[in-house]
Amino acid sequence: MIKNMFLVLFATLLLTTVSFADGTKDNEFEKIENNVTVNFGDFSIGHRGYIDDEEKQILLGYDISDSFNLQYRNVSGIGEDQHRFRATHNTFEVGNFYANAVAEWRMKTDDGDDILRVRPEVGVSKSLNDKLSVGYVFAPHWDVDNQDAGWTWDVDHYRHIAHVDYQLNDQFSFGLFAQMDRDDENELVQKFIGTELRFNFPALSAIHE
């Protein structure tokens, strides 16, 4: 039954990926996102950059436990820099299905209001063999603010990601993905493709001494 459910979801994934081709001029992806993450035990450092976009991100992360991660991100190339503080909780995993909860405080360095971005993530992943896997992630993004009338939750966008991952060995993995964001009226906001390079090394001995 789980296998049949996965096949249905993966067919939906393929249709969603095909639909990435609509909505923009000449049916082209808007940019290419490239991510590099290096893990040293519970600590991680990373970089995100784009082709055809000036945004850049530098990240520092720490795994408090197997299910809880904290990150700091410095974001530039979008006007004034932003400082982003993110907490991620791996809520559950059942078979091929999983769910995460993410909260991120976006601190702006200009006169704009800071933003609390909240997003639950649900996904499905399937191993095709001992090295190759495919998956799909859906994540609604809400902006949370405290107004005079009380707390407000406004939809910023709904995110769809289709991805393929290759685990070369315990130290290196590589991923390709296509991402599409749509607003609360299902209008296309953006779509692009990207890469993920992940390196895993032993914990730094100087930190743990």
Coordinates of C-alpha atoms in Angstrom, one line a residue:
M1 CA 0.0 0.0 0.0
I2 CA 2.8 2.4 0.9
K3 CA 4.5 1.6 -2.4
N4 CA 1.2 2.4 -4.3
M5 CA 0.8 5.7 -2.4
F6 CA 4.3 6.6 -3.2
L7 CA 3.8 6.0 -6.9
V8 CA 0.7 8.2 -6.9
L9 CA 2.6 11.0 -5.1
F10 CA 5.6 10.6 -7.4
A11 CA 3.3 10.9 -10.4
T12 CA 2.0 14.1 -8.9
L13 CA 5.5 15.2 -8.4
L14 CA 6.3 14.7 -12.1
L15 CA 3.2 16.6 -13.1
T16 CA 4.1 19.4 -10.8
T17 CA 7.6 19.5 -12.2
V18 CA 6.2 19.8 -15.7
S19 CA 4.0 22.6 -14.6
F20 CA 7.1 24.6 -13.6
A21 CA 7.4 25.4 -17.3
D22 CA 4.4 27.7 -17.3
G23 CA 3.9 31.2 -16.2
T24 CA 7.2 33.0 -17.1
K25 CA 8.5 34.5 -20.3
D26 CA 9.7 31.9 -22.8
N27 CA 8.9 29.1 -20.3
E28 CA 12.4 29.5 -18.7
F29 CA 13.6 29.0 -15.2
E30 CA 14.4 32.3 -13.6
K31 CA 17.7 31.5 -12.0
I32 CA 20.0 28.8 -10.6
E33 CA 20.5 28.4 -6.9
N34 CA 23.7 26.7 -5.7
N35 CA 24.2 25.5 -2.1
V36 CA 27.3 24.2 -0.4
T37 CA 27.2 22.8 3.2
V38 CA 30.1 21.4 5.2
N39 CA 29.3 19.5 8.4
F40 CA 31.7 19.0 11.2
G41 CA 29.8 16.7 13.6
D42 CA 27.0 18.9 15.1
F43 CA 28.3 22.1 13.5
S44 CA 27.8 23.2 9.9
I45 CA 28.8 26.1 7.7
G46 CA 27.4 26.9 4.3
H47 CA 27.0 29.2 1.4
R48 CA 24.1 29.9 -1.0
G49 CA 24.5 31.8 -4.2
Y50 CA 22.7 32.3 -7.5
I51 CA 23.3 32.5 -11.2
D52 CA 21.2 35.4 -12.6
D53 CA 20.5 36.8 -9.1
E54 CA 22.7 38.8 -6.7
E55 CA 21.4 37.3 -3.4
K56 CA 24.0 35.5 -1.3
Q57 CA 23.7 33.7 2.0
I58 CA 26.3 32.6 4.6
L59 CA 25.0 30.2 7.2
L60 CA 26.2 28.7 10.5
G61 CA 24.3 25.8 12.1
Y62 CA 24.3 23.7 15.2
D63 CA 22.4 20.4 15.9
I64 CA 21.2 20.6 19.4
S65 CA 19.8 17.0 19.1
D66 CA 19.0 14.6 16.3
S67 CA 15.6 16.4 15.8
F68 CA 16.4 20.1 16.5
N69 CA 18.7 22.5 14.6
L70 CA 19.6 26.1 15.0
Q71 CA 20.9 28.3 12.2
Y72 CA 22.2 31.9 11.7
R73 CA 22.1 33.2 8.1
N74 CA 23.5 36.5 6.8
V75 CA 21.7 37.5 3.6
S76 CA 23.0 40.1 1.2
G77 CA 22.3 41.2 -2.4
I78 CA 18.6 42.0 -1.6
G79 CA 19.0 45.7 -0.7
E80 CA 20.0 46.0 3.0
D81 CA 21.5 42.9 4.6
Q82 CA 19.3 40.7 6.7
H83 CA 20.2 38.6 9.8
R84 CA 18.1 35.5 10.0
F85 CA 17.8 33.2 13.0
R86 CA 16.2 29.8 12.2
A87 CA 15.0 26.9 14.3
T88 CA 14.0 23.6 12.7
H89 CA 12.4 20.7 14.4
N90 CA 12.2 17.3 12.6
T91 CA 8.7 16.5 13.8
F92 CA 8.1 12.9 12.6
E93 CA 9.0 10.3 10.0
V94 CA 6.8 7.4 9.1
G95 CA 8.0 5.2 6.3
N96 CA 8.7 7.4 3.2
F97 CA 6.8 10.4 4.7
Y98 CA 8.1 13.1 7.1
A99 CA 7.2 16.5 8.5
N100 CA 9.3 19.4 9.8
A101 CA 8.5 22.6 11.5
V102 CA 10.6 25.8 10.8
A103 CA 10.4 29.2 12.4
E104 CA 12.7 32.0 11.2
W105 CA 13.2 35.6 12.6
R106 CA 14.2 37.9 9.8
M107 CA 16.0 41.0 11.2
K108 CA 16.3 43.8 8.7
T109 CA 19.1 46.3 8.8
D110 CA 17.1 49.1 7.2
D111 CA 13.9 50.8 8.4
G112 CA 11.6 47.9 7.4
D113 CA 9.8 45.8 9.9
D114 CA 11.3 42.5 11.1
I115 CA 9.5 39.4 10.1
L116 CA 8.7 36.1 11.8
R117 CA 8.4 33.5 9.0
V118 CA 6.8 30.2 10.0
R119 CA 6.5 27.2 7.7
P120 CA 5.6 23.6 8.2
E121 CA 7.1 21.2 5.7
V122 CA 5.7 17.8 4.6
G123 CA 7.4 15.6 2.2
V124 CA 7.9 12.1 0.8
S125 CA 11.2 10.5 -0.2
K126 CA 11.9 7.2 -1.9
S127 CA 15.3 5.4 -2.2
L128 CA 15.7 4.0 -5.7
N129 CA 18.9 2.1 -4.6
D130 CA 21.5 2.4 -1.9
K131 CA 22.8 5.7 -3.4
L132 CA 20.0 7.4 -5.3
S133 CA 16.7 8.9 -4.0
V134 CA 13.9 11.1 -5.2
G135 CA 11.4 13.2 -3.3
Y136 CA 8.8 16.0 -3.1
V137 CA 8.3 18.7 -0.4
F138 CA 5.4 21.0 0.1
A139 CA 5.8 24.0 2.5
P140 CA 3.3 26.9 3.1
H141 CA 5.1 30.0 4.3
W142 CA 3.3 32.4 6.7
D143 CA 4.4 35.9 7.9
V144 CA 3.5 36.4 11.6
D145 CA 3.1 39.9 12.9
N146 CA 1.7 41.6 16.1
Q147 CA -0.7 44.3 14.9
D148 CA -2.9 46.6 17.1
A149 CA -5.8 44.3 16.5
G150 CA -3.7 41.2 17.6
W151 CA -1.5 38.6 15.9
T152 CA -1.9 38.1 12.2
W153 CA -0.9 35.2 10.0
D154 CA -0.5 36.2 6.3
V155 CA 0.4 33.7 3.6
D156 CA 3.5 34.7 1.8
H157 CA 3.6 31.8 -0.6
Y158 CA 3.3 28.0 -1.0
R159 CA 6.5 26.2 -2.0
H160 CA 6.8 23.0 -4.0
I161 CA 10.2 21.3 -4.4
A162 CA 11.0 18.2 -6.5
H163 CA 14.5 16.8 -5.8
V164 CA 16.9 14.0 -6.7
D165 CA 19.8 13.1 -4.4
Y166 CA 22.9 11.0 -4.9
Q167 CA 24.9 9.8 -1.8
L168 CA 28.4 9.0 -3.1
N169 CA 29.7 7.9 0.4
D170 CA 29.5 8.9 4.0
Q171 CA 31.4 12.1 3.3
F172 CA 29.8 13.5 0.2
S173 CA 26.3 13.8 -1.4
F174 CA 24.9 15.8 -4.3
G175 CA 21.4 16.9 -5.1
L176 CA 19.5 18.5 -7.9
F177 CA 16.1 20.2 -7.4
A178 CA 13.4 22.3 -9.0
Q179 CA 11.5 24.8 -6.9
M180 CA 8.2 26.6 -7.6
D181 CA 6.6 29.2 -5.3
R182 CA 2.9 30.2 -5.7
D183 CA 0.9 32.9 -3.8
D184 CA -2.4 32.4 -2.0
E185 CA -4.3 32.7 -5.3
N186 CA -2.1 30.0 -6.9
E187 CA -0.4 32.5 -9.1
L188 CA 3.2 31.8 -9.9
V189 CA 5.7 33.9 -7.9
Q190 CA 9.0 32.3 -9.0
K191 CA 10.5 29.1 -10.2
F192 CA 14.1 28.0 -10.5
I193 CA 16.4 25.0 -10.4
G194 CA 19.3 24.4 -8.0
T195 CA 22.1 22.2 -6.7
E196 CA 23.1 20.9 -3.3
L197 CA 26.7 19.9 -2.4
R198 CA 27.0 18.4 1.1
F199 CA 30.3 17.4 2.8
N200 CA 30.5 15.5 6.1
F201 CA 33.6 15.5 8.3
P202 CA 34.3 14.4 11.9
A203 CA 33.7 16.9 14.7
L204 CA 36.4 19.5 15.2
S205 CA 38.4 18.2 18.1
A206 CA 39.3 21.8 19.3
I207 CA 35.6 22.5 19.9
H208 CA 34.9 19.3 21.9
E209 CA 38.0 19.4 24.1

